[in-house]
mmCIF file of C-alpha atoms in Angstrom:
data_model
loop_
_atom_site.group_PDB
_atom_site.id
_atom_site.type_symbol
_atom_site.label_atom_id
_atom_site.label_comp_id
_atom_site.label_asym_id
_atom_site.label_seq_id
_atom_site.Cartn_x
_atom_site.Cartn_y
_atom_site.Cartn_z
ATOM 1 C CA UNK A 265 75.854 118.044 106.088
ATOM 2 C CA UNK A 266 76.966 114.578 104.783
ATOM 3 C CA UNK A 267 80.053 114.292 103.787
ATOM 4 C CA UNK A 268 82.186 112.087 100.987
ATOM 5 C CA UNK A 269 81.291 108.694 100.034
ATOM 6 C CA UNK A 270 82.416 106.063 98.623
ATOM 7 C CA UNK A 271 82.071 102.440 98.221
ATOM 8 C CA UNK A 272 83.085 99.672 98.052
ATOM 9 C CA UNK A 273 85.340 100.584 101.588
ATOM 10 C CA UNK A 274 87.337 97.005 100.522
ATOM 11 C CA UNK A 275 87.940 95.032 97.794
ATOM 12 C CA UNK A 276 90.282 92.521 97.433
ATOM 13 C CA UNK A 277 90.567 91.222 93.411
ATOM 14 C CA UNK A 278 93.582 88.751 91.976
ATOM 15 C CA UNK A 279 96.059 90.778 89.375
ATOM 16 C CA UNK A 280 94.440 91.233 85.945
ATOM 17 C CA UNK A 281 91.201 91.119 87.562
ATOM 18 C CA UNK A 282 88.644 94.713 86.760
ATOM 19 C CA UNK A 283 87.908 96.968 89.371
ATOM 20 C CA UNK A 284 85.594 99.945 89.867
ATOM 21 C CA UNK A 285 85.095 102.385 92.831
ATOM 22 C CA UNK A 286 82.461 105.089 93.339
ATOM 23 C CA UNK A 287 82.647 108.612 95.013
ATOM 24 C CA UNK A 288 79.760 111.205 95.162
ATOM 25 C CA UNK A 289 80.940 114.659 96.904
ATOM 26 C CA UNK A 290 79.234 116.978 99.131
ATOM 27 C CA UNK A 291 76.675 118.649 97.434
ATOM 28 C CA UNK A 292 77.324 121.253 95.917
ATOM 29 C CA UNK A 293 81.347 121.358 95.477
ATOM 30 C CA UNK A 294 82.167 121.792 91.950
ATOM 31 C CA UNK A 295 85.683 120.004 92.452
ATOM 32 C CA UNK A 296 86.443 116.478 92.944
ATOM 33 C CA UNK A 297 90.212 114.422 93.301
ATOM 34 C CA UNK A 298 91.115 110.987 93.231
ATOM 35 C CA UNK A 299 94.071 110.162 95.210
ATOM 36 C CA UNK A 300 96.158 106.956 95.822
ATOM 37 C CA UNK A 301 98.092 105.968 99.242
ATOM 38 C CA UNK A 302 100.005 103.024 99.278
ATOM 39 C CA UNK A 303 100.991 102.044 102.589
ATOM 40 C CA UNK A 304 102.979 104.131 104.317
ATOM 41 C CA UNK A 305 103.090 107.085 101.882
ATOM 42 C CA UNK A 306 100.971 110.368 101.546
ATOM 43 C CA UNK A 307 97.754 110.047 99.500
ATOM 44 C CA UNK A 308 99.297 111.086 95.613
ATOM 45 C CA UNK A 309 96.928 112.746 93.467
ATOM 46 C CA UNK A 310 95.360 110.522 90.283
ATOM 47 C CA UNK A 311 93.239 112.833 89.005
ATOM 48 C CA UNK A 312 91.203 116.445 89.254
ATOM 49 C CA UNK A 313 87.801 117.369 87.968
ATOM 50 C CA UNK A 314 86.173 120.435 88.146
ATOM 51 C CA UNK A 315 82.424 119.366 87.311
ATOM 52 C CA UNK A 316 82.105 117.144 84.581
ATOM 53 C CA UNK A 317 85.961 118.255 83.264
ATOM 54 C CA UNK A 318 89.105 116.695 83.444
ATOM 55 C CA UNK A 319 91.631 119.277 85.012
ATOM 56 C CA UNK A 320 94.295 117.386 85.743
ATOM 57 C CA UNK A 321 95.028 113.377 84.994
ATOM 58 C CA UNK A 322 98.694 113.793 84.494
ATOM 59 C CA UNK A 323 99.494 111.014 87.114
ATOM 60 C CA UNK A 324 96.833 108.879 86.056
ATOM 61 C CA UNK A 325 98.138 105.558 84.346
ATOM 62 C CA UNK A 326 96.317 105.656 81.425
ATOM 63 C CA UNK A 327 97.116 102.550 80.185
ATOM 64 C CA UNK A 328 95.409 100.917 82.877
ATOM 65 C CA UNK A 329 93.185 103.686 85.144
ATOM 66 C CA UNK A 330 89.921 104.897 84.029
ATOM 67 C CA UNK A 331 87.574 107.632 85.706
ATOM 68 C CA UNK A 332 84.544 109.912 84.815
ATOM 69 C CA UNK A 333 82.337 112.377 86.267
ATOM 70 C CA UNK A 334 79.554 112.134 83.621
ATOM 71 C CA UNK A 335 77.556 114.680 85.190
ATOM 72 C CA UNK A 336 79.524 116.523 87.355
ATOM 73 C CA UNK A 337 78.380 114.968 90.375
ATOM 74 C CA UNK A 338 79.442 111.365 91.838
ATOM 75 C CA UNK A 339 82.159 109.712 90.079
ATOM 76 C CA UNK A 340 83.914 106.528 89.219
ATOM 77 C CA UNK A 341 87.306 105.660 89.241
ATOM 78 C CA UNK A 342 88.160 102.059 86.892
ATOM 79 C CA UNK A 343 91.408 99.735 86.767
ATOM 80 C CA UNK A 344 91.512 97.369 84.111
ATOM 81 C CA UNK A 345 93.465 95.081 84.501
ATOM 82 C CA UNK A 346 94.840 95.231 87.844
ATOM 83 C CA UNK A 347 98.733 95.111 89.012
ATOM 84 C CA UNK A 348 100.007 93.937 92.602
ATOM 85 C CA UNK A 349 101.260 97.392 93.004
ATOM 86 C CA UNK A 350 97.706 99.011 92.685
ATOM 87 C CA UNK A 351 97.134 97.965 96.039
ATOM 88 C CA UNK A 352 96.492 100.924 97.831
ATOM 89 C CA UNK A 353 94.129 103.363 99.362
ATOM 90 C CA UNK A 354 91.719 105.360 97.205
ATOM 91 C CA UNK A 355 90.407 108.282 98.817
ATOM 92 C CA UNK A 356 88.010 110.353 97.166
ATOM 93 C CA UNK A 357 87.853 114.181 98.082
ATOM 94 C CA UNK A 358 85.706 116.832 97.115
ATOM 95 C CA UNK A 359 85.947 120.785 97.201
ATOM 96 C CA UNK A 360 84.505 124.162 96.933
ATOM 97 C CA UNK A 361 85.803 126.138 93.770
ATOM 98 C CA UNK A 362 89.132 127.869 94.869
ATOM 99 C CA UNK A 363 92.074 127.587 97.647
ATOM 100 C CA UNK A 364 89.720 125.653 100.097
ATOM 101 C CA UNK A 365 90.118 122.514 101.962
ATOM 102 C CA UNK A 366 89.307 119.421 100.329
ATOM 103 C CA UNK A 367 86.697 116.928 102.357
ATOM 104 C CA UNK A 368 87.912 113.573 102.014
ATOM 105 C CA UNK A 369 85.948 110.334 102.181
ATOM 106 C CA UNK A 370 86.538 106.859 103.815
ATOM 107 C CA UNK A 371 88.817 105.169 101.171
ATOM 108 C CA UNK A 372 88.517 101.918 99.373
ATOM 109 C CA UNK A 373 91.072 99.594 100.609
ATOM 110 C CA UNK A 374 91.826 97.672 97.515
ATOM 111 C CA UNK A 375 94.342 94.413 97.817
ATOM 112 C CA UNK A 376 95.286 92.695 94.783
ATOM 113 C CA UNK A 377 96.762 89.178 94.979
ATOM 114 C CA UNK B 172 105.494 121.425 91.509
ATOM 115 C CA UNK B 173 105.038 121.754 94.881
ATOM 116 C CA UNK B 174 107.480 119.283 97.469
ATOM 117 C CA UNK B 175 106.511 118.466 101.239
ATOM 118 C CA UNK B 176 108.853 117.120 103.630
ATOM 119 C CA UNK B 177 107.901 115.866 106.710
ATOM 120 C CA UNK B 178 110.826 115.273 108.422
ATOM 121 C CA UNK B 179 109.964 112.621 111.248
ATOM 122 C CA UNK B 180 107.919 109.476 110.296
ATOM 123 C CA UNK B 181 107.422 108.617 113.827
ATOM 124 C CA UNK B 182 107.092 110.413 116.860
ATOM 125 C CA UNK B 183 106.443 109.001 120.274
ATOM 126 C CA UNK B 184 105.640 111.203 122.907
ATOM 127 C CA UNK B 185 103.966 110.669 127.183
ATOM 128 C CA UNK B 186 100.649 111.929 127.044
ATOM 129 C CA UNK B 187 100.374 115.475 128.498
ATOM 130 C CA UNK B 188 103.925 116.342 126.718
ATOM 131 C CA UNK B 189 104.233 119.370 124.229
ATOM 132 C CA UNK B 190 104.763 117.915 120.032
ATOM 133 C CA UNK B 191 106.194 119.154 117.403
ATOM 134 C CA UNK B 192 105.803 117.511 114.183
ATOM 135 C CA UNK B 193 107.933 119.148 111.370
ATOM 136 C CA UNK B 194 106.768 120.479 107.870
ATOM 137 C CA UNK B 195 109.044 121.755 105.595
ATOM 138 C CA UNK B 196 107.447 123.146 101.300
ATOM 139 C CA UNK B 197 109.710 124.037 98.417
ATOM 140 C CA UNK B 198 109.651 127.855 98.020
ATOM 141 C CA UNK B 199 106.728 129.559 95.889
ATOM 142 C CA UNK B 200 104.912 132.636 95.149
ATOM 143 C CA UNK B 201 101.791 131.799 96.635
ATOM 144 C CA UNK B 202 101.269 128.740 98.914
ATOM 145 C CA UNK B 203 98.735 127.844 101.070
ATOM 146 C CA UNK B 204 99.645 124.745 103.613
ATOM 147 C CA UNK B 205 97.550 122.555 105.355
ATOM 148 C CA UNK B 206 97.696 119.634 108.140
ATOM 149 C CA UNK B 207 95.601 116.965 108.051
ATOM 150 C CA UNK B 208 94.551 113.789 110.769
ATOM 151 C CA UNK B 209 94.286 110.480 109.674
ATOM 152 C CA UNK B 210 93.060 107.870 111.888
ATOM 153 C CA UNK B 211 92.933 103.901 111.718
ATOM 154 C CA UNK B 212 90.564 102.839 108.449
ATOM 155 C CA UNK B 213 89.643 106.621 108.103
ATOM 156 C CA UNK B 214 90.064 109.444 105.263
ATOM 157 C CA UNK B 215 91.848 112.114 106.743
ATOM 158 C CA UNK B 216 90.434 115.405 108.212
ATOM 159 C CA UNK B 217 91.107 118.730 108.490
ATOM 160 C CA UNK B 218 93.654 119.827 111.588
ATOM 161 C CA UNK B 219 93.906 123.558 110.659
ATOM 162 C CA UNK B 220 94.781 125.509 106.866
ATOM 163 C CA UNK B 221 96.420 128.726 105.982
ATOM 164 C CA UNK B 222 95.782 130.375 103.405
ATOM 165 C CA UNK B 223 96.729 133.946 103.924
ATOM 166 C CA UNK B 224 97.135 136.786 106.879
ATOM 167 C CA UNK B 225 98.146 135.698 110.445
ATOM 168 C CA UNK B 226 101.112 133.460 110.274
ATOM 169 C CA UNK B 227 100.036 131.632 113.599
ATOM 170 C CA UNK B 228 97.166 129.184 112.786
ATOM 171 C CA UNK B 229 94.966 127.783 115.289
ATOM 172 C CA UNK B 230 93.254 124.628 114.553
ATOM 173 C CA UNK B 231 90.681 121.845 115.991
ATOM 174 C CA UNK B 232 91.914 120.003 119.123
ATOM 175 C CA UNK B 233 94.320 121.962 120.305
ATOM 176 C CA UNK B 234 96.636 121.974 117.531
ATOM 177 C CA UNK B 235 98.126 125.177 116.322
ATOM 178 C CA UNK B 236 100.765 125.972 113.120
ATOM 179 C CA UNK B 237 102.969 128.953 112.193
ATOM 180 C CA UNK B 238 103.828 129.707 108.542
ATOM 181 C CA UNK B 239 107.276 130.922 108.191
ATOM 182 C CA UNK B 240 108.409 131.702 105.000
ATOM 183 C CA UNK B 241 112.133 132.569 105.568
ATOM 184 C CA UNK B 242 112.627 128.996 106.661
ATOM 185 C CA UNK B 243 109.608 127.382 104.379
ATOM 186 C CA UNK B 244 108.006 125.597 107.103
ATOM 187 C CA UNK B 245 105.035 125.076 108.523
ATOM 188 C CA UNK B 246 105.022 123.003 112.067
ATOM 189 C CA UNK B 247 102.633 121.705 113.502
ATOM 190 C CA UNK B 248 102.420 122.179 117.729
ATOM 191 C CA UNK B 249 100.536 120.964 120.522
ATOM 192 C CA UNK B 250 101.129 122.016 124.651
ATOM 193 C CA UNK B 251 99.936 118.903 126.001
ATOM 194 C CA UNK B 252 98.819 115.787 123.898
ATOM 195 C CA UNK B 253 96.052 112.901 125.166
ATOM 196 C CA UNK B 254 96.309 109.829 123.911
ATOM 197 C CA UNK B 255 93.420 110.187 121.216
ATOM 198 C CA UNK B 256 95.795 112.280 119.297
ATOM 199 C CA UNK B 257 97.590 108.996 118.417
ATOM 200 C CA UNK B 258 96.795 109.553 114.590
ATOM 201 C CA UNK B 259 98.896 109.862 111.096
ATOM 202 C CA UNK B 260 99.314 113.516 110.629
ATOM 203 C CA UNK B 261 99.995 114.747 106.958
ATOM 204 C CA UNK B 262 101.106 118.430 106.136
ATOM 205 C CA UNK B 263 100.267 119.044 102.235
ATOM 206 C CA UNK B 264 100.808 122.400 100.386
ATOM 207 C CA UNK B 265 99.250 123.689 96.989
ATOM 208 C CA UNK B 266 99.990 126.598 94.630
ATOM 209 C CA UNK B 267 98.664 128.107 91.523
ATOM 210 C CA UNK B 268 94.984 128.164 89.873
ATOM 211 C CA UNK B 269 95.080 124.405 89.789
ATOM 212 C CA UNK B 270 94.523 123.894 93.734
ATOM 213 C CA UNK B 271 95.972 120.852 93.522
ATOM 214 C CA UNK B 272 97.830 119.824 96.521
ATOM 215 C CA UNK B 273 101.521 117.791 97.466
ATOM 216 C CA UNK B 274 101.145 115.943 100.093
ATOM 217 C CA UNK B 275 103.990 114.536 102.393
ATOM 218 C CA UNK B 276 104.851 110.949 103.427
ATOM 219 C CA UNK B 277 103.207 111.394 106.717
ATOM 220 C CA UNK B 278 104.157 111.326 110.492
ATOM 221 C CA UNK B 279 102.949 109.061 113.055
ATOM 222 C CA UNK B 280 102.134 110.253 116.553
ATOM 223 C CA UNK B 281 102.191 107.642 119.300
ATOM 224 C CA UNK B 282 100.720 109.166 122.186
ATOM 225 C CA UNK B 283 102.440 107.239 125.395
ATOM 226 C CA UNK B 284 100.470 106.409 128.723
#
């Protein structure tokens, strides 16, 4: 089966700049996360959906981090404007409803100058 | 909220040598744990997962885990290691309906020739 993707896999913007990065899950799982790793550290969760519903964005900066899963299948995660410290990792991950594991994808490599 | 700690960031080790690489979870009801491989420029990928029942886990490439929940831990072993296995390994845990999971900061495996 084919697994998570996402694109772009890098991006490198200046601060203040817009970014945008896409994710579509395996087919079929009803769950998808962003997740942010900055060098060194474990990926950190942004934000859950379960279909086309937030579940949880608690560690999402609002002020600056956007994402939607308009119909509960791929999904795009949006920072406007940009901060040296969002460069990170973004992995996307998907997963079947329930305790299961979660598939991840390839990451976007995002550097901000 | 779940906590991980993964108490070695690095740990070198001559190929064909047992590992141990150290997972330690803040107490909870329910938990189920899971250790995940992360290679150069990839997402990461599933090692092993437990979720319930046996408390020894045996996983993908040799790798094998035992729950213990007197001590909160979950390490992650190998008998003899090649040096493919020269990865970031993450242990992350999850609790609750939300199946959201904590990861930890990671430990890196440098498999010696």
């Amino acid at each position: 089966e084919a697994g998570v993707a996402q694109s772009p896999r890098y991006k490198i913007i200046e601060k203040r700049q817009s970014v945008a990065f896409w994710c579509n899950p395996i087919s079929g799982h009803a769950t998808l996360y962003w997740y942010q790793q900055i060098l060194g550290q474990g990926p950190k969760l942004l934000i859950q959906f379960q279909n086309n519903g937030v579940v949880d964005d608690s560690q999402l900066p609002k002020d600056r981090f956007s994402a939607e899963r308009l119909k509960g299948v791929d999904s795009t995660l949006k920072i406007q404007p940009a901060k040296l410290e969002d460069s990170a990792v973004y992995l996307c991950a998907s997963s079947l409803v329930g305790p299961n594991e979660q598939f991840f994808g390839p990451g976007t490599r995002l550097t901000v100058l | 909220a779940q906590s991980v700690t993964q108490l070695d960031s690095q740990v070198p080790v001559f190929e064909e040598a047992p590992v141990e690489l150290r997972c330690n979870y803040s107490s909870s009801v329910s938990v189920y744990l899971f250790w995940y491989v992360q290679y150069p420029n990839q997402g990461l990928q599933l090692l092993l997962k437990y979720l319930s029942g046996s408390t020894l886990v045996k996983g993908i490439n040799g790798f094998e885990a035992e729950f213990n929940k007197s001590q909160t831990s979950f390490h992650l072993r190998k008998p003899s290691v090649h040096i493919s296995d020269t990865a970031e390994y993450f242990c992350a845990a999850g609790s609750g309906s939300a199946r959201q999971l904590t990861f930890g900061s990671g430990t890196q495996l440098t498999v010696l020739p």
